[in-house]
Every structure is written in structure tokens, then in C-alpha cells.
Short mmCIF file of N, CA and C in Angstrom, two decimals:
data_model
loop_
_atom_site.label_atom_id
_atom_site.label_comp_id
_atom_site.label_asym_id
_atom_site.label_seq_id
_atom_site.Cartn_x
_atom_site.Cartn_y
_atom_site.Cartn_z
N UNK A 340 -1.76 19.38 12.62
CA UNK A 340 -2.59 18.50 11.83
C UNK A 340 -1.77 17.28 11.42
N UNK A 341 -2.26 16.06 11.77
CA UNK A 341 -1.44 14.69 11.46
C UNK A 341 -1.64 14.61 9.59
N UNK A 342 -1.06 13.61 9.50
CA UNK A 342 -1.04 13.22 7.98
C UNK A 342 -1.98 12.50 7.29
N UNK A 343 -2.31 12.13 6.25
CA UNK A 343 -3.01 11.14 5.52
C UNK A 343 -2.40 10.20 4.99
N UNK A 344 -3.05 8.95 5.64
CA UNK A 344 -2.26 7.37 4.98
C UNK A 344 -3.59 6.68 4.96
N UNK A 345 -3.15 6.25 3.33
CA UNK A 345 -3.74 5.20 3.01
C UNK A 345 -3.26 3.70 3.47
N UNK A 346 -3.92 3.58 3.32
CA UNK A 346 -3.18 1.35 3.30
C UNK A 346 -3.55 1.00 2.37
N UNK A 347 -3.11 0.10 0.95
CA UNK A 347 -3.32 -0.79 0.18
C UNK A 347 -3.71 -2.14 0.79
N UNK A 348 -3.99 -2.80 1.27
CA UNK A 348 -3.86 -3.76 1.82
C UNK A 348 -4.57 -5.12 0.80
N UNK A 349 -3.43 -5.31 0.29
CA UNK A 349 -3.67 -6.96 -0.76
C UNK A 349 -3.51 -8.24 -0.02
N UNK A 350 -3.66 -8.33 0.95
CA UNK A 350 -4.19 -9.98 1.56
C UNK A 350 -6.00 -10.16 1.58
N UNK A 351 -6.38 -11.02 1.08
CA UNK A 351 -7.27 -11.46 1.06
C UNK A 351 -8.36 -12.38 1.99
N UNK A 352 -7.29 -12.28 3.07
CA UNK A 352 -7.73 -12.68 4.90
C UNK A 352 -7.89 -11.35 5.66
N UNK A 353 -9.28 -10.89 5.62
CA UNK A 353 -9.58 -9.43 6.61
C UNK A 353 -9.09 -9.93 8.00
N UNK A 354 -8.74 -11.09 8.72
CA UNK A 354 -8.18 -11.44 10.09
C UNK A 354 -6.73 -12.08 9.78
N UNK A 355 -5.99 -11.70 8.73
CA UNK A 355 -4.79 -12.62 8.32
C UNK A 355 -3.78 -12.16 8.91
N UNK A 356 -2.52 -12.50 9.09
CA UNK A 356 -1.49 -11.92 9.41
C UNK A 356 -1.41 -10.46 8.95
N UNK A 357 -1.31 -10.37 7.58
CA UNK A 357 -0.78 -8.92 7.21
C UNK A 357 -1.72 -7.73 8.32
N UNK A 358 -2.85 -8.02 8.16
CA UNK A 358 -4.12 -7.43 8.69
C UNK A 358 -3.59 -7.19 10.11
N UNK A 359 -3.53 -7.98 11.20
CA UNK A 359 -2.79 -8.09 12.09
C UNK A 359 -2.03 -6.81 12.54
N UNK A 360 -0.75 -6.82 11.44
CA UNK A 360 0.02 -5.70 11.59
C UNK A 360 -0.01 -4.83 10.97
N UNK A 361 -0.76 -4.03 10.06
CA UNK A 361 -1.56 -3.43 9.63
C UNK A 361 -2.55 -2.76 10.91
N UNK A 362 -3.06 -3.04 11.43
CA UNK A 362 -3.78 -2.88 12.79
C UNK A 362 -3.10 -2.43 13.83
N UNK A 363 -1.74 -2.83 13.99
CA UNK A 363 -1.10 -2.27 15.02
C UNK A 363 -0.37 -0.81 14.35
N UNK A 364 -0.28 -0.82 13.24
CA UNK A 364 0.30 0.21 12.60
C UNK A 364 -0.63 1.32 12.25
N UNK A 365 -1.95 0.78 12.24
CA UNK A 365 -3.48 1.79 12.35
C UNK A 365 -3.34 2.37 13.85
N UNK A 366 -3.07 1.75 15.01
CA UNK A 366 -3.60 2.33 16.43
C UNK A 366 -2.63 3.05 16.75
N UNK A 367 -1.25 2.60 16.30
CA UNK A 367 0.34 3.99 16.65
C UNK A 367 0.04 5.23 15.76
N UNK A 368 -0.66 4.84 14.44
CA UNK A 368 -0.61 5.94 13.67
C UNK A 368 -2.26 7.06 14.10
N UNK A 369 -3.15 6.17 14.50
CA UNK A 369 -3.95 7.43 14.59
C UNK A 369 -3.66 7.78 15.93
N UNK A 370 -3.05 6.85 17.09
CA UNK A 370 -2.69 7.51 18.76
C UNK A 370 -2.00 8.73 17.85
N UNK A 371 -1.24 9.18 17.36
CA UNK A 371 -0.08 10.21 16.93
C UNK A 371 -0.82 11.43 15.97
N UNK A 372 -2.18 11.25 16.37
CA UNK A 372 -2.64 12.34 15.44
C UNK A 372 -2.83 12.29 13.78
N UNK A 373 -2.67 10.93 13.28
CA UNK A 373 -2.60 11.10 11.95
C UNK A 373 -4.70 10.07 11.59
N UNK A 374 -4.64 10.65 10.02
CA UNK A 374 -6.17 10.13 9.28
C UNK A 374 -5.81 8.78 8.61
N UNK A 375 -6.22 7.66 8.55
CA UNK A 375 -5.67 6.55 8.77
C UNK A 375 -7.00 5.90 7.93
N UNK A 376 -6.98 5.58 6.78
CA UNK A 376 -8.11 4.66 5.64
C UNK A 376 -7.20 3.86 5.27
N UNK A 377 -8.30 2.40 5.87
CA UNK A 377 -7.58 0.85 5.03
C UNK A 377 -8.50 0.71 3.80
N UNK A 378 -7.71 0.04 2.55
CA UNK A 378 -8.68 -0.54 1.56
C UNK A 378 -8.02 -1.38 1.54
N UNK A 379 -9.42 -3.12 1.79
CA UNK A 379 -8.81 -4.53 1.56
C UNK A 379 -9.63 -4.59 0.51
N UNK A 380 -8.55 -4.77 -0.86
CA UNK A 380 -8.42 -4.59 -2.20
C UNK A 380 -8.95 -5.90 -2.76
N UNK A 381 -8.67 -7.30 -1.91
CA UNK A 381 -9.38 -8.69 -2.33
C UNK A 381 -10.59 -8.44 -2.58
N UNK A 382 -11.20 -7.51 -1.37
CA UNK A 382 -13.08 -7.65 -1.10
C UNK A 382 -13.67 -6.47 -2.49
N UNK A 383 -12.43 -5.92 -3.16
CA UNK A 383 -13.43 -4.37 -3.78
C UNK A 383 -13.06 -5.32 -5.75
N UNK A 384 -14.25 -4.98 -5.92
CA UNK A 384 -14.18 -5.30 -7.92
C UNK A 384 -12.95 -4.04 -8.58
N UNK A 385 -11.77 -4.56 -8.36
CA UNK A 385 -10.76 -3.89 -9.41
C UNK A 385 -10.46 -4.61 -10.42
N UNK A 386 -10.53 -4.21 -11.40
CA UNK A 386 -9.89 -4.52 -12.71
C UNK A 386 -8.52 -4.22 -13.11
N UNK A 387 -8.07 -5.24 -13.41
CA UNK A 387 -6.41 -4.92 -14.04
C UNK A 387 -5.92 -3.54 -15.07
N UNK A 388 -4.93 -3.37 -15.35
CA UNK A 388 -4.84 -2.28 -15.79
C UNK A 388 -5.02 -3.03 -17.54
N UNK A 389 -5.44 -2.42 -18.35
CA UNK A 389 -5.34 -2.70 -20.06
C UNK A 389 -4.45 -2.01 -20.97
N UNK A 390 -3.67 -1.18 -20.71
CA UNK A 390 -2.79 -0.83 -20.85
C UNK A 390 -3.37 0.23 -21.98
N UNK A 391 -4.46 1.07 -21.99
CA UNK A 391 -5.53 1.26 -23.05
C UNK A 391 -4.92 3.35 -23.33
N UNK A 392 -3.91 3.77 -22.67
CA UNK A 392 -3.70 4.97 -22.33
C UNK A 392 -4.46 5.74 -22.45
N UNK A 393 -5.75 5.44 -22.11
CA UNK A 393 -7.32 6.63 -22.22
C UNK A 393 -7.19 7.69 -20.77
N UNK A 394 -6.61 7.54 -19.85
CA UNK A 394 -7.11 7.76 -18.42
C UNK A 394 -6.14 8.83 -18.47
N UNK A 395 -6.44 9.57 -17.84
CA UNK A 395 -6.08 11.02 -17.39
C UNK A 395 -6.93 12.25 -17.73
N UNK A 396 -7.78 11.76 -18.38
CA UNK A 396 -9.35 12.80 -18.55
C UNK A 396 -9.63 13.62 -17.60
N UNK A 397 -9.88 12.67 -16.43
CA UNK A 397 -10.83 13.36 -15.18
C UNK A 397 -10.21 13.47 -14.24
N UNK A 398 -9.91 14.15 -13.28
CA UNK A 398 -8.76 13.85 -12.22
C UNK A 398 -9.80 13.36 -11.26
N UNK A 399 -11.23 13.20 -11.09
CA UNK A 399 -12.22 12.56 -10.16
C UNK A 399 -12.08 10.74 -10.67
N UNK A 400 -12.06 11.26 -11.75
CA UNK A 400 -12.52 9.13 -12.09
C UNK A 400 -11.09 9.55 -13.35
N UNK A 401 -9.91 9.10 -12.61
CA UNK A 401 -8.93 8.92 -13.71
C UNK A 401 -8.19 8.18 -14.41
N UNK A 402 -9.03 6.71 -14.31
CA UNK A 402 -9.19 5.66 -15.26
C UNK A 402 -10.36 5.62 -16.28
N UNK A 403 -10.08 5.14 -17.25
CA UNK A 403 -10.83 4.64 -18.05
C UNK A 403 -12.14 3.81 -17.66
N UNK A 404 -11.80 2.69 -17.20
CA UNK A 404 -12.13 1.75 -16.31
C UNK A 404 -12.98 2.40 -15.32
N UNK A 405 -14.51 2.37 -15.32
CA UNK A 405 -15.23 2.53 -13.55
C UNK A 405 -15.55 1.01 -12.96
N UNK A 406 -14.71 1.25 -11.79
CA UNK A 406 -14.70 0.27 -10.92
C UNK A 406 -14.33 0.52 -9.23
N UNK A 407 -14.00 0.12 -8.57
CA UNK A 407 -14.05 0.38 -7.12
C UNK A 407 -12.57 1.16 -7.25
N UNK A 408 -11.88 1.33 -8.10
CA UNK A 408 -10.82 1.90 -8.26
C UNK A 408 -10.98 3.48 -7.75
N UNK A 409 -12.45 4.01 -8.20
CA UNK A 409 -12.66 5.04 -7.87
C UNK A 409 -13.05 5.87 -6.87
N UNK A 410 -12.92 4.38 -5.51
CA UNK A 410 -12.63 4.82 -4.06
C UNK A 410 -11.32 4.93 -3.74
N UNK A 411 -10.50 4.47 -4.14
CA UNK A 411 -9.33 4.99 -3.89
C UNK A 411 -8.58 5.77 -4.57
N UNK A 412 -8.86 6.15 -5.85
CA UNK A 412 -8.03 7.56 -6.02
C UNK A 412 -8.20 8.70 -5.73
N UNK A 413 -8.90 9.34 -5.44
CA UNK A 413 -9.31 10.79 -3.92
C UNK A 413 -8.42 10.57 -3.33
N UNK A 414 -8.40 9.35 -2.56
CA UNK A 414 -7.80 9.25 -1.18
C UNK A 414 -6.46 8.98 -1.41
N UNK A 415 -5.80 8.59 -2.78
CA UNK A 415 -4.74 7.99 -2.99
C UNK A 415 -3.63 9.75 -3.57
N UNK A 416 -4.70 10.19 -3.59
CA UNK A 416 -4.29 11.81 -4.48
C UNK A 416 -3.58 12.70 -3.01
N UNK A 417 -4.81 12.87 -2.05
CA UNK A 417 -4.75 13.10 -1.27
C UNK A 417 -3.61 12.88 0.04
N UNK A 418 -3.48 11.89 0.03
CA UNK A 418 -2.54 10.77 1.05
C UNK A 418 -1.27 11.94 0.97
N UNK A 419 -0.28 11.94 2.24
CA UNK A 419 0.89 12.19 2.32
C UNK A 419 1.45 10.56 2.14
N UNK A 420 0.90 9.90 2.62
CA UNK A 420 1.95 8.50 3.00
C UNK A 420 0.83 7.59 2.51
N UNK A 421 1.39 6.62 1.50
CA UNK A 421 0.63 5.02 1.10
C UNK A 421 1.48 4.13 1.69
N UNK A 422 0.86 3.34 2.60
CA UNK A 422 1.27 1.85 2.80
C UNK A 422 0.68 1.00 1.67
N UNK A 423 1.66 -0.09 1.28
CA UNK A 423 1.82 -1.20 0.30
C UNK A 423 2.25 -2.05 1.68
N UNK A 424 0.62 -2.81 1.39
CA UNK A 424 0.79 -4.21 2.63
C UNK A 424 0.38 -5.71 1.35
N UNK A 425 0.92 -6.12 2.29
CA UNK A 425 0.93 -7.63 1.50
C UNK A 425 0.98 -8.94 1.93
N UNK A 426 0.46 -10.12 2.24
CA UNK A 426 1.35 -11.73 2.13
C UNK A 426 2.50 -11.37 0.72
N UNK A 427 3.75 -12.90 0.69
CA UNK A 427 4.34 -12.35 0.15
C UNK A 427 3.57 -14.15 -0.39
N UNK A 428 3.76 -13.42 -2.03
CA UNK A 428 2.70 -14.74 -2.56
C UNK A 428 4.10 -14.83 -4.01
N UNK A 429 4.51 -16.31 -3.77
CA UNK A 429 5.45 -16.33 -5.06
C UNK A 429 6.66 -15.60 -4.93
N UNK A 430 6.95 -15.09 -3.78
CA UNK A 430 8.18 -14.20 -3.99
C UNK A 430 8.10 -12.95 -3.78
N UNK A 431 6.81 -12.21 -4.14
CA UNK A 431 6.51 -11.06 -4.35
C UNK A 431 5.10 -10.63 -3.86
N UNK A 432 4.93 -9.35 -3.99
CA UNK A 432 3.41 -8.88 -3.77
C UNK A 432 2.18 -9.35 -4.08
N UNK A 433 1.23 -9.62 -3.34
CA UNK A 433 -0.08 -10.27 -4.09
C UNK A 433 -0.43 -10.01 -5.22
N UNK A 434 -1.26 -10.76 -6.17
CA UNK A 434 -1.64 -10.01 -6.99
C UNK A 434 -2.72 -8.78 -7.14
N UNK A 435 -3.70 -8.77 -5.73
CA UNK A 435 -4.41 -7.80 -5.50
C UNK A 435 -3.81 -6.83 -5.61
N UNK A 436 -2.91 -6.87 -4.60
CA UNK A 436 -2.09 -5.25 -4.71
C UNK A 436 -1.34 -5.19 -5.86
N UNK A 437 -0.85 -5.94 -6.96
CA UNK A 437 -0.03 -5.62 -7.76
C UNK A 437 -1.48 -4.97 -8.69
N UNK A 438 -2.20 -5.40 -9.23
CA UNK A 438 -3.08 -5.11 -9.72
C UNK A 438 -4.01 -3.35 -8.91
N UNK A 439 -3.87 -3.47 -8.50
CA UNK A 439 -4.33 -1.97 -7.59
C UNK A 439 -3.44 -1.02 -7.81
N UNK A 440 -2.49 -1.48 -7.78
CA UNK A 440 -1.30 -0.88 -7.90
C UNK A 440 -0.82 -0.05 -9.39
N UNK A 441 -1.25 -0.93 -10.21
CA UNK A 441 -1.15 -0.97 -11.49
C UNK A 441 -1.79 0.46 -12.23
N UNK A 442 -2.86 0.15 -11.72
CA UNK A 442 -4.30 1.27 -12.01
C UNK A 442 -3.71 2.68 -11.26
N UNK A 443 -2.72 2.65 -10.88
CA UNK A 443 -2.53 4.07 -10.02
C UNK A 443 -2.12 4.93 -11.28
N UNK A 444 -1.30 4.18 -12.32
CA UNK A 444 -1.05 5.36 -13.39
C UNK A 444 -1.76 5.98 -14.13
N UNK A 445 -3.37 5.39 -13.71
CA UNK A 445 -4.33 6.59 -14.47
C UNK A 445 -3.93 8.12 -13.97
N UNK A 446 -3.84 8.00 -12.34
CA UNK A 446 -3.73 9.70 -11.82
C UNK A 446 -2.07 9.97 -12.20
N UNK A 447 -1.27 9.21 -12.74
CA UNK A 447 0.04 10.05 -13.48
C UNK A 447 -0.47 10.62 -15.01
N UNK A 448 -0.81 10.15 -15.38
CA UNK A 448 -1.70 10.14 -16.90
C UNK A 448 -2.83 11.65 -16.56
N UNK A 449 -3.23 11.88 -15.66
CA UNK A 449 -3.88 13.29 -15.27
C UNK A 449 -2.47 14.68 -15.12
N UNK A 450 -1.37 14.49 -14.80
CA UNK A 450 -0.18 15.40 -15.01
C UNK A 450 0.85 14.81 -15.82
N UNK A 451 0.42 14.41 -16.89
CA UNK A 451 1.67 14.68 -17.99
C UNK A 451 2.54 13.62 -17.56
N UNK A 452 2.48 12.87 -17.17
CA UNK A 452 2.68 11.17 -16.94
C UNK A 452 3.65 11.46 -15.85
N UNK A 453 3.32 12.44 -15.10
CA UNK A 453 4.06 12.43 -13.56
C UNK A 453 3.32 12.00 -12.27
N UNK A 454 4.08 10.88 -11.65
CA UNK A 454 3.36 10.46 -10.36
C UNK A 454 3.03 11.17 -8.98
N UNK A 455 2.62 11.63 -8.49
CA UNK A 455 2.57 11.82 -7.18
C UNK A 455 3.92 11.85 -6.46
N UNK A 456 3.94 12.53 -5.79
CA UNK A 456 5.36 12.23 -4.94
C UNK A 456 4.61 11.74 -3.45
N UNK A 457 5.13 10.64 -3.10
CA UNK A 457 4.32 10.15 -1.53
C UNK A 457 5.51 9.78 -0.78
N UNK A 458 5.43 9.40 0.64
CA UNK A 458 6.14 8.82 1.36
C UNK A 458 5.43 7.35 1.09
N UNK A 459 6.22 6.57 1.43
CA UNK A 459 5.59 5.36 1.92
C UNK A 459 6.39 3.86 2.48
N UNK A 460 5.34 3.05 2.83
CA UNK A 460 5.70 2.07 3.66
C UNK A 460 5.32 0.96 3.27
N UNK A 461 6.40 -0.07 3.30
CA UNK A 461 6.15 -1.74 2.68
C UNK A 461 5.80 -2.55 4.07
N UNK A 462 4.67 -3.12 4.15
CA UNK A 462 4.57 -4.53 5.10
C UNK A 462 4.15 -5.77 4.70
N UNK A 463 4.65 -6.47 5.13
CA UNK A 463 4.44 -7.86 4.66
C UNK A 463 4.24 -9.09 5.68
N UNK A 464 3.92 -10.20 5.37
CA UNK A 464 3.71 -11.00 5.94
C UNK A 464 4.26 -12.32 5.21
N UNK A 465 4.68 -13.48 5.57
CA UNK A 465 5.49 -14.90 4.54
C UNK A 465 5.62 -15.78 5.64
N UNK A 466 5.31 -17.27 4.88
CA UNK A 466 5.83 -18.28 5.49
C UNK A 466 7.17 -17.92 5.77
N UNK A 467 8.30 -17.79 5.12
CA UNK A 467 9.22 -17.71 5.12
C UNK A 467 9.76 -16.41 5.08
N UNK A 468 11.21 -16.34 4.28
CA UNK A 468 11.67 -14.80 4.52
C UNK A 468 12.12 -14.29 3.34
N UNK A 469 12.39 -14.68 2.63
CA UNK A 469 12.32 -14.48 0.69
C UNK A 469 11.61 -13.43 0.71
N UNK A 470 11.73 -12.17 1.30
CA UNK A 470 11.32 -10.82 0.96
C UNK A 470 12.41 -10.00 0.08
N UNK A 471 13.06 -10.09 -0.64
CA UNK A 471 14.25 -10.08 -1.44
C UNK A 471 13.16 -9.17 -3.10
N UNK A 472 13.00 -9.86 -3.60
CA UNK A 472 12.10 -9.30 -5.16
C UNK A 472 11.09 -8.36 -4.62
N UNK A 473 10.07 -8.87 -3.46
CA UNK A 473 9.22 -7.40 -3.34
C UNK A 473 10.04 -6.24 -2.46
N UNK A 474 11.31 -6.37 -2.03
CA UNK A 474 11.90 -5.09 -1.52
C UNK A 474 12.40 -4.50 -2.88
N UNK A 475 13.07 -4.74 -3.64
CA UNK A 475 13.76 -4.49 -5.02
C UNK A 475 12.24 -3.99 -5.86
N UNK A 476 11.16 -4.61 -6.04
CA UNK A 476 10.23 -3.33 -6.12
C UNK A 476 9.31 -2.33 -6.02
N UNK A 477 9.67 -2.50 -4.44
CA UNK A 477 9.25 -1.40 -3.36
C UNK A 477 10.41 -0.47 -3.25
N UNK A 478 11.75 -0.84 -3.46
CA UNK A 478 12.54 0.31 -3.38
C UNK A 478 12.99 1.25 -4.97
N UNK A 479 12.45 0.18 -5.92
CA UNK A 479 12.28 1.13 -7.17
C UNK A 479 11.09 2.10 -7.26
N UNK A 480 9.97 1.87 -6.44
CA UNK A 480 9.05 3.03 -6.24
C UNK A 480 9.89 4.65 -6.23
N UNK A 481 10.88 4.77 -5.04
CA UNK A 481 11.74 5.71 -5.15
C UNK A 481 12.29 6.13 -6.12
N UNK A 482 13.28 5.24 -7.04
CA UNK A 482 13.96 5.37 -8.28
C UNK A 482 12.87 6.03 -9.31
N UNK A 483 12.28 5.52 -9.76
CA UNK A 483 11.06 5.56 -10.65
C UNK A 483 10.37 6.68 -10.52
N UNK A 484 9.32 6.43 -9.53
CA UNK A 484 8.24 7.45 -9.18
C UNK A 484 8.62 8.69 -8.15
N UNK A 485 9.87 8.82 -7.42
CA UNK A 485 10.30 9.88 -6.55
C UNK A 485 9.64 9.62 -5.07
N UNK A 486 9.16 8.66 -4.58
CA UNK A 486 8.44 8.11 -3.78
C UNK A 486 10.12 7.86 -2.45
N UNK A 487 9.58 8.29 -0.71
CA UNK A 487 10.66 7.94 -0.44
C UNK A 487 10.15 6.54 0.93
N UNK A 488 11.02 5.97 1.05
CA UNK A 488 10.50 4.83 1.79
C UNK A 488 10.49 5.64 3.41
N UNK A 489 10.12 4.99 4.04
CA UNK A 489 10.02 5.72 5.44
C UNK A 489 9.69 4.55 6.53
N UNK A 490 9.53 3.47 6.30
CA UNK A 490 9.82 2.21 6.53
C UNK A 490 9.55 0.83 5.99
N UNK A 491 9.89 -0.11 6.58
CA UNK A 491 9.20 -1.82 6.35
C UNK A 491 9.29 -2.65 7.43
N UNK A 492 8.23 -2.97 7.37
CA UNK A 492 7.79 -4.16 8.36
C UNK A 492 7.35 -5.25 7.58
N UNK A 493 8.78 -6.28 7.98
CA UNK A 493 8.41 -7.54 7.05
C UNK A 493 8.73 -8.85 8.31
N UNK A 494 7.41 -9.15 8.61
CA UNK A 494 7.82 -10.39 8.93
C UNK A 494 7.12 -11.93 8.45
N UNK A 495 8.30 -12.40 9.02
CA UNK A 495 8.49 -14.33 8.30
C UNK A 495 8.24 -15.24 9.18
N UNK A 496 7.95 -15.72 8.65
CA UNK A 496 7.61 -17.38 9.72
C UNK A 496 6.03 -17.06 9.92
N UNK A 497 5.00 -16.70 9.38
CA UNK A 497 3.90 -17.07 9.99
C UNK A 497 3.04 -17.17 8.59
N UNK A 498 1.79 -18.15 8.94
CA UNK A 498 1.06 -18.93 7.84
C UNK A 498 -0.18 -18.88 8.23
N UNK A 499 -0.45 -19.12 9.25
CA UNK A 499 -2.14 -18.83 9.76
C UNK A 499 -2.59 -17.56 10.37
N UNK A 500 -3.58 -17.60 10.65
CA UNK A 500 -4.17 -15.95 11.20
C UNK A 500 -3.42 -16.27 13.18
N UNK A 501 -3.10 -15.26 12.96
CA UNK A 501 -2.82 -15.47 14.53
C UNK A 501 -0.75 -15.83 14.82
N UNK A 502 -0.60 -16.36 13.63
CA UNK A 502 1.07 -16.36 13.80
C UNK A 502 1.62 -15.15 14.38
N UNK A 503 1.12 -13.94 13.78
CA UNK A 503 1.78 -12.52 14.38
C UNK A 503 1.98 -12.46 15.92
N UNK A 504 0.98 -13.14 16.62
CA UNK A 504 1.05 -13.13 17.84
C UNK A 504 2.45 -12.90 18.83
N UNK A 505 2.84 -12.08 19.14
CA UNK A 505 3.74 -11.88 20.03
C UNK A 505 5.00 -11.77 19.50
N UNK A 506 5.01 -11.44 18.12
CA UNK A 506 6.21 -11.03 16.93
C UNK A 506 6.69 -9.91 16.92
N UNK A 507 8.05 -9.26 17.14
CA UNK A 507 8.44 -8.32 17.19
C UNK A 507 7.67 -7.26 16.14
N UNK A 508 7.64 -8.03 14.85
CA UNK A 508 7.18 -7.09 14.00
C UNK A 508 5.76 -5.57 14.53
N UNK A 509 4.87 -6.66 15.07
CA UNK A 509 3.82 -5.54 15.76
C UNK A 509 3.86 -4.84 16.80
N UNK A 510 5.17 -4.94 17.38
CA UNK A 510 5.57 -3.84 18.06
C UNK A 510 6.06 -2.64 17.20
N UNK A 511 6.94 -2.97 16.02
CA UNK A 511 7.76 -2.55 15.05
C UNK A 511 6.60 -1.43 14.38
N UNK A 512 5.63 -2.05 14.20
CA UNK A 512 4.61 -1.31 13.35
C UNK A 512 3.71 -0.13 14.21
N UNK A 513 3.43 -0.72 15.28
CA UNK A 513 2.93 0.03 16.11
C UNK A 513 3.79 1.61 16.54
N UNK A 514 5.21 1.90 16.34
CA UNK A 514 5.84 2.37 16.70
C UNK A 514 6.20 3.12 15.65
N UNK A 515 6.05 2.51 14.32
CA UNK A 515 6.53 2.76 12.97
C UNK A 515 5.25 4.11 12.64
N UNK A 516 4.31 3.65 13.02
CA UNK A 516 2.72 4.49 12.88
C UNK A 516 2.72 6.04 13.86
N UNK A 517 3.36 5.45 15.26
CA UNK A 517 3.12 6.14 16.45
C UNK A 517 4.38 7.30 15.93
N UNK A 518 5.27 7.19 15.32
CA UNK A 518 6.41 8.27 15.13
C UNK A 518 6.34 8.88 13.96
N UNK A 519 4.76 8.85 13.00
CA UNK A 519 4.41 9.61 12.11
C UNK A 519 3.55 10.85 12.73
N UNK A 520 4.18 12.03 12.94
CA UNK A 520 3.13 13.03 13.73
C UNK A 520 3.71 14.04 12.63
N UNK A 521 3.11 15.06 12.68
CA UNK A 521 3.25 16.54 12.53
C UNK A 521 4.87 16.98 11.92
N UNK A 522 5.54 16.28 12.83
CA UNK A 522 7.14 17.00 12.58
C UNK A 522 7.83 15.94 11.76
N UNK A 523 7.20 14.62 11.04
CA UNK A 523 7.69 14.15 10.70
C UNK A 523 8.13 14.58 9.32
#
């Protein structure tokens, strides 16, 4: 039986770069036997977190907050592996995904303010290559939450839909997906 991965996916271009490789990292990962759900987090009504510590009530709806949030925590509970995809906006993670992201501590707030333990994977997309601040806190996920990285696919230099084109990176991803099976 393959694994469960989510995708976060905070770019706000459903044909954008990130998307792109994201896609190639969808077709290695389900060729390999694994269950493979994207959420593009721009298109769904999430609300920021309020910092309101009500949530951990329900382990079905374990925010405070009902909002589209409550398609992804099942699946976010569930998941062996979350991908955290992104443009890199400012330095760092979109704010979609930071904000999505945010809301995940309702389901720590359901066990006694312990997170999930997941594998997971950072991708990104940037004009440039200033991936520096969102690796530092993609690799405190580990520190923090017990979360272990298992890869990243970050690539630079592209700005329009279609830059990915012929970029190592989507080979990278494709391969990154395809070597998640069973024995991993």
C-alpha cells in the first residue's frame, strides 16, 4: 500500500510555475503507488489563524473557525507525507500557505498541543534564488514539530507560467515522488 500526501500548494497561478512542478511530483508519486490530493489554498476561503485557543474540541472540525480549512484537516491527519509548495514571495512562503499553515495547530490543540509527526517536502518556485529564510523555516518544522524533511525542490530563475520548462528541477520532482513507494 503506497502512502498519503497531501500538497499545500500556496501559489495562486493553478498553471504557475510551482504548479508545474508540483505536477511532475504528482505523476512520479502516484506512478509509485502512492494517494496523491492537491489543495490550491489561493482558490479555497481560509481564514487566518486568531490566535483564539478554542480549537481542539472536535478532532472532525478542529478549529474554531468553519471554513474550507475543514477540507483539509482529514486529509492533513491522515497524510504520511505533506508537501509545503510555494512561489517564494518576499523571501519566504506565500502568504496562502503561511496562513494554511497556521490553522494546522487547531489538530495539535486536539492532543495536548502535540503535532502530528509527518514526513515532508518543501518546493518552491522564485525569480531568483533567495530561498535561504523559507529553508530555515521549513527546516525548523523538524526542530519544533518532529516533522522529518525527505526532500526540496527549489527552483530559481523563473517568473512566468511556463519558465519550468526544461528545468532540472522537474525532473528532480518527478523522481523525488517516483522514490516514495512502500519501502520508503
Amino acid at each position: 500500500m503506497g502512502k498519503k500526501i497531501i500538497i499545500l500548494n500556496g501559489s495562486p497561478r493553478k498553471k504557475g510555475n510551482t504548479s508545474s512542478i508540483t505536477a511532475e511530483f504528482i505523476k512520479g508519486a502516484t506512478e509509485a503507488g502512492n494517494e496523491v490530493e492537491e489543495f490550491m489554498i489561493s482558490s479555497m476561503k481560509i481564514n487566518g489563524c486568531i490566535g483564539c485557543w478554542k480549537g481542539g474540541k472536535n478532532s472532525e472540525h478542529p478549529c474554531a473557525q468553519k471554513d474550507d480549512m475543514d477540507e483539509i484537516y482529514p486529509k492533513y491527519i491522515d497524510a504520511d507525507i505533506v508537501v509545503l509548495a510555494s512561489p517564494l514571495y518576499y523571501w519566504n512562503i506565500s502568504g496562502f500557505l503561511k496562513n494554511a499553515f497556521d490553522r494546522l495547530f487547531a489538530v495539535a490543540e486536539c492532543d495536548n498541543y502535540k503535532n502530528p509527526v509527518k514526513e515532508s517536502i518543501l518546493i518552491m518556485s522564485a525569480e531568483g534564488t533567495g530561498f535561504e529564510e523559507s529553508e530555515t523555516w521549513y527546516d525548523n518544522l523538524e526542530k519544533h514539530m518532529g516533522w522529518k524533511s525527505i526532500g526540496k525542490i527549489l527552483c530559481g530563475h523563473v517568473t512566468q507560467p511556463g519558465d519550468t520548462d526544461g528545468k532540472p528541477e522537474l525532473k528532480q520532482a518527478y523522481k523525488l515522488g517516483k522514490s516514495l513507494n512502500t519501502n520508503h
